[in-house]
């Protein structure tokens, strides 16, 4: 279905969506989740006073404390569990994690612990609710898989026949090439966005276009400065959802140019330093 939306949108299209949901559905392909969704969730949890993120003096990292578990969201609960597992005395200290990583180079026990932490981090930054996209899109890759499997079968049979009937193998060579071409095409189709051969359900495509317009707005420094809100909490929301969409740094630059302190918006400073 076709929808018309503004080229730039300065208001959050659907504040009811969690930052991680926005990252999963609207940053790129509707099936891909990445670390921006994780960092945006940290910012949002801090704003809601579920966790506390404070920057240590002298640029020595940050500390994270879990203040509450008052959320029913499965992904947010996973993030809180991850923080608690990495904490000592109820504090996750990135300086301590960094020291552990250095110690892991010479100590086997420290290496095993560091690898465990790395595996846990990879899980929480790459996997969210796999069932959510099905509420928004019909995955076109489902139409490609039967073609791919059929191609593999016919290509294998053709190659086997070429070996069995070696005297007539030259007759089967064109078929092998053609099935190989179809196989390559099917693989390319699988690598394409999930909605290419599928579609967005109901009016979900309009919501995607709105989030694209919002991302476009946050990517344009001139537009941000033109519609800069006086409400500091709105800046905080822009920063959270901008982070989820991969344009959080641009919002920070706009805030600096307008002399707006990040801390005044309810969002912590230095979350990027958690990229341990």
mmCIF file of C-alpha atoms in Angstrom:
data_model
loop_
_atom_site.group_PDB
_atom_site.id
_atom_site.type_symbol
_atom_site.label_atom_id
_atom_site.label_comp_id
_atom_site.label_asym_id
_atom_site.label_seq_id
_atom_site.Cartn_x
_atom_site.Cartn_y
_atom_site.Cartn_z
ATOM 1 C CA UNK A 1 0.000 0.000 0.000
ATOM 2 C CA UNK A 2 1.170 3.524 -0.782
ATOM 3 C CA UNK A 3 1.337 6.206 1.917
ATOM 4 C CA UNK A 4 2.436 9.828 1.905
ATOM 5 C CA UNK A 5 4.447 11.125 4.850
ATOM 6 C CA UNK A 6 6.558 14.278 5.362
ATOM 7 C CA UNK A 7 10.171 14.177 4.278
ATOM 8 C CA UNK A 8 11.195 15.234 7.809
ATOM 9 C CA UNK A 9 9.403 14.295 11.002
ATOM 10 C CA UNK A 10 10.502 15.917 14.275
ATOM 11 C CA UNK A 11 8.117 14.039 16.562
ATOM 12 C CA UNK A 12 8.561 10.429 17.592
ATOM 13 C CA UNK A 13 6.213 8.405 15.343
ATOM 14 C CA UNK A 14 5.210 5.860 17.979
ATOM 15 C CA UNK A 15 6.456 6.539 21.535
ATOM 16 C CA UNK A 16 4.798 3.311 22.630
ATOM 17 C CA UNK A 17 7.570 1.286 21.019
ATOM 18 C CA UNK A 18 10.637 0.429 23.079
ATOM 19 C CA UNK A 19 13.991 1.641 21.700
ATOM 20 C CA UNK A 20 15.116 -1.937 21.063
ATOM 21 C CA UNK A 21 11.925 -2.558 19.069
ATOM 22 C CA UNK A 22 12.590 0.529 16.940
ATOM 23 C CA UNK A 23 16.142 -0.690 16.294
ATOM 24 C CA UNK A 24 14.955 -4.153 15.295
ATOM 25 C CA UNK A 25 12.123 -3.015 13.041
ATOM 26 C CA UNK A 26 13.178 0.297 11.539
ATOM 27 C CA UNK A 27 16.946 0.863 11.640
ATOM 28 C CA UNK A 28 17.729 -1.467 8.768
ATOM 29 C CA UNK A 29 16.170 -4.764 7.795
ATOM 30 C CA UNK A 30 13.166 -5.646 9.945
ATOM 31 C CA UNK A 31 14.838 -8.870 11.072
ATOM 32 C CA UNK A 32 18.211 -7.440 12.140
ATOM 33 C CA UNK A 33 19.036 -6.279 15.671
ATOM 34 C CA UNK A 34 22.367 -4.685 16.598
ATOM 35 C CA UNK A 35 24.251 -3.049 19.468
ATOM 36 C CA UNK A 36 22.556 0.336 18.959
ATOM 37 C CA UNK A 37 19.360 -1.237 20.287
ATOM 38 C CA UNK A 38 21.258 -2.360 23.377
ATOM 39 C CA UNK A 39 22.831 1.059 24.054
ATOM 40 C CA UNK A 40 19.492 2.812 23.482
ATOM 41 C CA UNK A 41 17.930 0.444 26.017
ATOM 42 C CA UNK A 42 20.580 1.391 28.576
ATOM 43 C CA UNK A 43 19.780 5.077 28.039
ATOM 44 C CA UNK A 44 16.049 4.416 28.366
ATOM 45 C CA UNK A 45 16.464 2.347 31.545
ATOM 46 C CA UNK A 46 18.520 5.176 33.053
ATOM 47 C CA UNK A 47 15.838 7.726 32.139
ATOM 48 C CA UNK A 48 13.217 5.562 33.874
ATOM 49 C CA UNK A 49 15.498 5.202 36.930
ATOM 50 C CA UNK A 50 15.653 1.417 36.600
ATOM 51 C CA UNK A 51 19.441 1.595 36.355
ATOM 52 C CA UNK A 52 21.930 4.316 37.244
ATOM 53 C CA UNK A 53 24.830 5.081 34.900
ATOM 54 C CA UNK A 54 27.533 7.413 36.192
ATOM 55 C CA UNK A 55 30.784 8.494 34.576
ATOM 56 C CA UNK A 56 33.887 7.975 36.686
ATOM 57 C CA UNK A 57 36.296 10.823 37.230
ATOM 58 C CA UNK A 58 39.342 11.181 35.020
ATOM 59 C CA UNK A 59 37.727 9.379 32.103
ATOM 60 C CA UNK A 60 38.224 5.983 33.784
ATOM 61 C CA UNK A 61 35.029 4.426 32.485
ATOM 62 C CA UNK A 62 31.531 4.272 33.894
ATOM 63 C CA UNK A 63 29.646 2.495 36.643
ATOM 64 C CA UNK A 64 26.219 0.904 36.278
ATOM 65 C CA UNK A 65 23.905 0.001 39.152
ATOM 66 C CA UNK A 66 20.605 -1.836 38.913
ATOM 67 C CA UNK A 67 18.110 0.142 41.001
ATOM 68 C CA UNK A 68 14.961 -1.778 40.150
ATOM 69 C CA UNK A 69 13.591 -4.626 38.073
ATOM 70 C CA UNK A 70 10.207 -2.939 37.558
ATOM 71 C CA UNK A 71 9.747 -3.935 33.943
ATOM 72 C CA UNK A 72 7.894 -6.743 32.233
ATOM 73 C CA UNK A 73 9.672 -6.338 28.913
ATOM 74 C CA UNK A 74 11.613 -9.574 28.146
ATOM 75 C CA UNK A 75 14.541 -7.848 26.423
ATOM 76 C CA UNK A 76 14.937 -5.226 29.167
ATOM 77 C CA UNK A 77 14.956 -8.045 31.739
ATOM 78 C CA UNK A 78 17.732 -9.748 29.727
ATOM 79 C CA UNK A 79 19.753 -6.519 29.795
ATOM 80 C CA UNK A 80 19.279 -6.183 33.553
ATOM 81 C CA UNK A 81 20.310 -9.823 34.072
ATOM 82 C CA UNK A 82 23.404 -9.237 31.937
ATOM 83 C CA UNK A 83 24.397 -6.189 34.011
ATOM 84 C CA UNK A 84 23.891 -8.108 37.263
ATOM 85 C CA UNK A 85 25.997 -11.031 36.030
ATOM 86 C CA UNK A 86 28.907 -8.696 35.263
ATOM 87 C CA UNK A 87 28.553 -6.741 38.517
ATOM 88 C CA UNK A 88 30.640 -6.954 41.672
ATOM 89 C CA UNK A 89 29.104 -5.635 44.869
ATOM 90 C CA UNK A 90 26.081 -4.615 42.786
ATOM 91 C CA UNK A 91 28.218 -2.373 40.533
ATOM 92 C CA UNK A 92 29.264 -2.974 36.947
ATOM 93 C CA UNK A 93 32.547 -1.109 36.579
ATOM 94 C CA UNK A 94 33.844 -0.885 33.000
ATOM 95 C CA UNK A 95 37.352 -0.154 34.324
ATOM 96 C CA UNK A 96 37.325 -3.541 36.065
ATOM 97 C CA UNK A 97 36.130 -5.230 32.867
ATOM 98 C CA UNK A 98 38.946 -3.565 30.936
ATOM 99 C CA UNK A 99 41.489 -4.751 33.516
ATOM 100 C CA UNK A 100 40.083 -8.288 33.216
ATOM 101 C CA UNK A 101 40.523 -8.168 29.429
ATOM 102 C CA UNK A 102 44.202 -7.204 29.852
ATOM 103 C CA UNK A 103 44.748 -9.917 32.461
ATOM 104 C CA UNK A 104 43.148 -12.476 30.120
ATOM 105 C CA UNK A 105 46.183 -12.190 27.835
ATOM 106 C CA UNK A 106 48.393 -13.906 30.414
ATOM 107 C CA UNK A 107 45.974 -15.717 32.746
ATOM 108 C CA UNK A 108 43.893 -18.699 31.622
ATOM 109 C CA UNK A 109 41.189 -18.267 34.281
ATOM 110 C CA UNK A 110 40.790 -14.599 33.414
ATOM 111 C CA UNK A 111 40.683 -15.519 29.730
ATOM 112 C CA UNK A 112 37.795 -17.950 30.274
ATOM 113 C CA UNK A 113 35.888 -15.344 32.265
ATOM 114 C CA UNK A 114 36.505 -12.663 29.636
ATOM 115 C CA UNK A 115 35.329 -14.998 26.855
ATOM 116 C CA UNK A 116 32.189 -15.764 28.858
ATOM 117 C CA UNK A 117 31.475 -12.052 29.230
ATOM 118 C CA UNK A 118 32.118 -11.526 25.527
ATOM 119 C CA UNK A 119 29.679 -14.295 24.621
ATOM 120 C CA UNK A 120 27.027 -12.812 26.913
ATOM 121 C CA UNK A 121 27.541 -9.361 25.402
ATOM 122 C CA UNK A 122 27.298 -10.741 21.863
ATOM 123 C CA UNK A 123 24.005 -12.390 22.759
ATOM 124 C CA UNK A 124 22.391 -9.282 24.270
ATOM 125 C CA UNK A 125 23.580 -7.021 21.409
ATOM 126 C CA UNK A 126 22.568 -9.264 18.520
ATOM 127 C CA UNK A 127 19.363 -11.026 19.558
ATOM 128 C CA UNK A 128 15.985 -9.638 20.545
ATOM 129 C CA UNK A 129 12.389 -10.868 20.171
ATOM 130 C CA UNK A 130 12.395 -12.915 16.981
ATOM 131 C CA UNK A 131 8.580 -13.028 16.900
ATOM 132 C CA UNK A 132 8.112 -9.246 16.753
ATOM 133 C CA UNK A 133 8.896 -8.738 13.018
ATOM 134 C CA UNK A 134 6.130 -11.177 12.057
ATOM 135 C CA UNK A 135 3.621 -8.665 13.433
ATOM 136 C CA UNK A 136 4.902 -6.077 10.960
ATOM 137 C CA UNK A 137 6.091 -7.841 7.822
ATOM 138 C CA UNK A 138 5.667 -10.937 5.714
ATOM 139 C CA UNK A 139 9.198 -12.234 5.222
ATOM 140 C CA UNK A 140 9.808 -12.536 1.496
ATOM 141 C CA UNK A 141 12.730 -14.873 2.077
ATOM 142 C CA UNK A 142 10.215 -17.626 2.807
ATOM 143 C CA UNK A 143 9.342 -17.554 -0.903
ATOM 144 C CA UNK A 144 13.005 -17.891 -1.880
ATOM 145 C CA UNK A 145 13.903 -20.897 0.283
ATOM 146 C CA UNK A 146 11.860 -23.452 -1.791
ATOM 147 C CA UNK A 147 13.524 -22.127 -4.949
ATOM 148 C CA UNK A 148 16.943 -22.421 -3.318
ATOM 149 C CA UNK A 149 16.346 -25.991 -2.119
ATOM 150 C CA UNK A 150 14.941 -27.080 -5.495
ATOM 151 C CA UNK A 151 17.931 -25.554 -7.274
ATOM 152 C CA UNK A 152 20.401 -27.336 -4.987
ATOM 153 C CA UNK A 153 18.665 -30.686 -5.621
ATOM 154 C CA UNK A 154 18.582 -30.302 -9.427
ATOM 155 C CA UNK A 155 22.153 -29.018 -9.522
ATOM 156 C CA UNK A 156 23.347 -31.990 -7.460
ATOM 157 C CA UNK A 157 21.432 -34.470 -9.645
ATOM 158 C CA UNK A 158 22.825 -32.876 -12.826
ATOM 159 C CA UNK A 159 26.397 -33.057 -11.521
ATOM 160 C CA UNK A 160 25.955 -36.702 -10.486
ATOM 161 C CA UNK A 161 24.557 -37.583 -13.928
ATOM 162 C CA UNK A 162 27.497 -35.809 -15.535
ATOM 163 C CA UNK A 163 29.909 -38.031 -13.582
ATOM 164 C CA UNK A 164 27.898 -41.223 -14.190
ATOM 165 C CA UNK A 165 27.467 -40.621 -17.908
ATOM 166 C CA UNK A 166 30.939 -39.227 -18.439
ATOM 167 C CA UNK A 167 30.833 -39.798 -22.196
ATOM 168 C CA UNK A 168 27.838 -37.454 -22.524
ATOM 169 C CA UNK A 169 28.862 -35.063 -19.769
ATOM 170 C CA UNK A 170 29.413 -32.272 -22.296
ATOM 171 C CA UNK A 171 25.666 -32.379 -22.996
ATOM 172 C CA UNK A 172 24.936 -31.722 -19.311
ATOM 173 C CA UNK A 173 27.477 -28.928 -18.926
ATOM 174 C CA UNK A 174 25.025 -26.154 -19.992
ATOM 175 C CA UNK A 175 22.497 -27.454 -17.456
ATOM 176 C CA UNK A 176 25.105 -27.330 -14.679
ATOM 177 C CA UNK A 177 25.939 -23.734 -15.602
ATOM 178 C CA UNK A 178 22.279 -22.704 -15.728
ATOM 179 C CA UNK A 179 21.458 -24.304 -12.371
ATOM 180 C CA UNK A 180 24.583 -22.650 -10.951
ATOM 181 C CA UNK A 181 23.340 -19.259 -12.161
ATOM 182 C CA UNK A 182 19.938 -19.866 -10.567
ATOM 183 C CA UNK A 183 21.667 -20.865 -7.312
ATOM 184 C CA UNK A 184 23.686 -17.640 -7.247
ATOM 185 C CA UNK A 185 20.550 -15.611 -7.936
ATOM 186 C CA UNK A 186 18.674 -17.341 -5.117
ATOM 187 C CA UNK A 187 21.530 -16.645 -2.689
ATOM 188 C CA UNK A 188 21.559 -12.966 -3.720
ATOM 189 C CA UNK A 189 17.794 -12.831 -3.169
ATOM 190 C CA UNK A 190 18.214 -14.281 0.332
ATOM 191 C CA UNK A 191 20.753 -11.566 1.111
ATOM 192 C CA UNK A 192 18.278 -8.842 0.112
ATOM 193 C CA UNK A 193 16.034 -7.115 2.694
ATOM 194 C CA UNK A 194 13.323 -9.405 4.040
ATOM 195 C CA UNK A 195 10.540 -7.153 2.742
ATOM 196 C CA UNK A 196 11.804 -7.136 -0.872
ATOM 197 C CA UNK A 197 9.840 -10.224 -1.897
ATOM 198 C CA UNK A 198 7.389 -9.860 0.976
ATOM 199 C CA UNK A 199 5.410 -6.892 2.257
ATOM 200 C CA UNK A 200 4.557 -4.810 5.311
ATOM 201 C CA UNK A 201 1.273 -5.802 6.922
ATOM 202 C CA UNK A 202 -1.783 -3.529 7.085
ATOM 203 C CA UNK A 203 -0.600 0.095 7.505
ATOM 204 C CA UNK A 204 2.761 -0.840 9.027
ATOM 205 C CA UNK A 205 4.547 0.523 5.949
ATOM 206 C CA UNK A 206 3.309 3.996 6.840
ATOM 207 C CA UNK A 207 4.907 3.621 10.265
ATOM 208 C CA UNK A 208 8.174 2.555 8.618
ATOM 209 C CA UNK A 209 8.087 5.648 6.378
ATOM 210 C CA UNK A 210 7.447 7.812 9.455
ATOM 211 C CA UNK A 211 10.445 6.339 11.280
ATOM 212 C CA UNK A 212 12.532 6.869 8.115
ATOM 213 C CA UNK A 213 11.412 10.526 8.098
ATOM 214 C CA UNK A 214 12.321 10.832 11.782
ATOM 215 C CA UNK A 215 15.768 9.324 11.102
ATOM 216 C CA UNK A 216 16.170 11.723 8.168
ATOM 217 C CA UNK A 217 15.314 14.626 10.477
ATOM 218 C CA UNK A 218 17.819 13.581 13.167
ATOM 219 C CA UNK A 219 20.486 13.180 10.474
ATOM 220 C CA UNK A 220 20.114 16.789 9.349
ATOM 221 C CA UNK A 221 21.886 19.229 11.686
ATOM 222 C CA UNK A 222 20.148 22.243 10.124
ATOM 223 C CA UNK A 223 16.686 20.761 10.663
ATOM 224 C CA UNK A 224 17.459 19.831 14.276
ATOM 225 C CA UNK A 225 18.632 23.364 15.048
ATOM 226 C CA UNK A 226 15.574 24.798 13.270
ATOM 227 C CA UNK A 227 13.090 22.780 15.340
ATOM 228 C CA UNK A 228 15.129 22.564 18.553
ATOM 229 C CA UNK A 229 12.652 21.993 21.420
ATOM 230 C CA UNK A 230 12.829 23.967 24.661
ATOM 231 C CA UNK A 231 11.725 20.859 26.586
ATOM 232 C CA UNK A 232 14.901 19.088 27.737
ATOM 233 C CA UNK A 233 13.074 15.784 28.143
ATOM 234 C CA UNK A 234 12.302 15.879 24.415
ATOM 235 C CA UNK A 235 16.038 16.106 23.720
ATOM 236 C CA UNK A 236 16.452 13.022 25.879
ATOM 237 C CA UNK A 237 13.859 11.156 23.818
ATOM 238 C CA UNK A 238 15.535 12.263 20.598
ATOM 239 C CA UNK A 239 18.863 10.977 21.904
ATOM 240 C CA UNK A 240 17.428 7.619 22.999
ATOM 241 C CA UNK A 241 15.533 6.903 19.784
ATOM 242 C CA UNK A 242 18.288 8.466 17.680
ATOM 243 C CA UNK A 243 20.723 6.002 19.244
ATOM 244 C CA UNK A 244 18.357 3.125 18.432
ATOM 245 C CA UNK A 245 18.253 4.300 14.808
ATOM 246 C CA UNK A 246 22.029 4.771 14.563
ATOM 247 C CA UNK A 247 22.046 8.607 14.486
ATOM 248 C CA UNK A 248 22.516 9.354 18.198
ATOM 249 C CA UNK A 249 25.931 10.954 17.620
ATOM 250 C CA UNK A 250 24.350 13.547 15.353
ATOM 251 C CA UNK A 251 21.870 14.490 18.083
ATOM 252 C CA UNK A 252 24.755 14.886 20.536
ATOM 253 C CA UNK A 253 26.575 17.188 18.106
ATOM 254 C CA UNK A 254 23.445 19.323 17.746
ATOM 255 C CA UNK A 255 23.113 19.534 21.520
ATOM 256 C CA UNK A 256 26.718 20.663 21.885
ATOM 257 C CA UNK A 257 26.268 23.330 19.214
ATOM 258 C CA UNK A 258 23.248 24.647 21.143
ATOM 259 C CA UNK A 259 25.036 24.408 24.530
ATOM 260 C CA UNK A 260 22.642 21.775 25.873
ATOM 261 C CA UNK A 261 24.170 19.450 28.445
ATOM 262 C CA UNK A 262 23.383 15.785 27.884
ATOM 263 C CA UNK A 263 23.059 15.209 31.637
ATOM 264 C CA UNK A 264 20.265 17.805 31.831
ATOM 265 C CA UNK A 265 18.082 15.708 29.524
ATOM 266 C CA UNK A 266 17.983 12.741 31.899
ATOM 267 C CA UNK A 267 20.363 10.732 29.716
ATOM 268 C CA UNK A 268 23.755 9.637 31.076
ATOM 269 C CA UNK A 269 27.076 10.654 29.594
ATOM 270 C CA UNK A 270 29.620 8.084 28.433
ATOM 271 C CA UNK A 271 27.465 5.076 27.541
ATOM 272 C CA UNK A 272 29.604 4.557 24.431
ATOM 273 C CA UNK A 273 32.408 3.737 26.864
ATOM 274 C CA UNK A 274 30.562 0.526 27.706
ATOM 275 C CA UNK A 275 31.663 -0.966 24.409
ATOM 276 C CA UNK A 276 33.748 -3.521 26.277
#
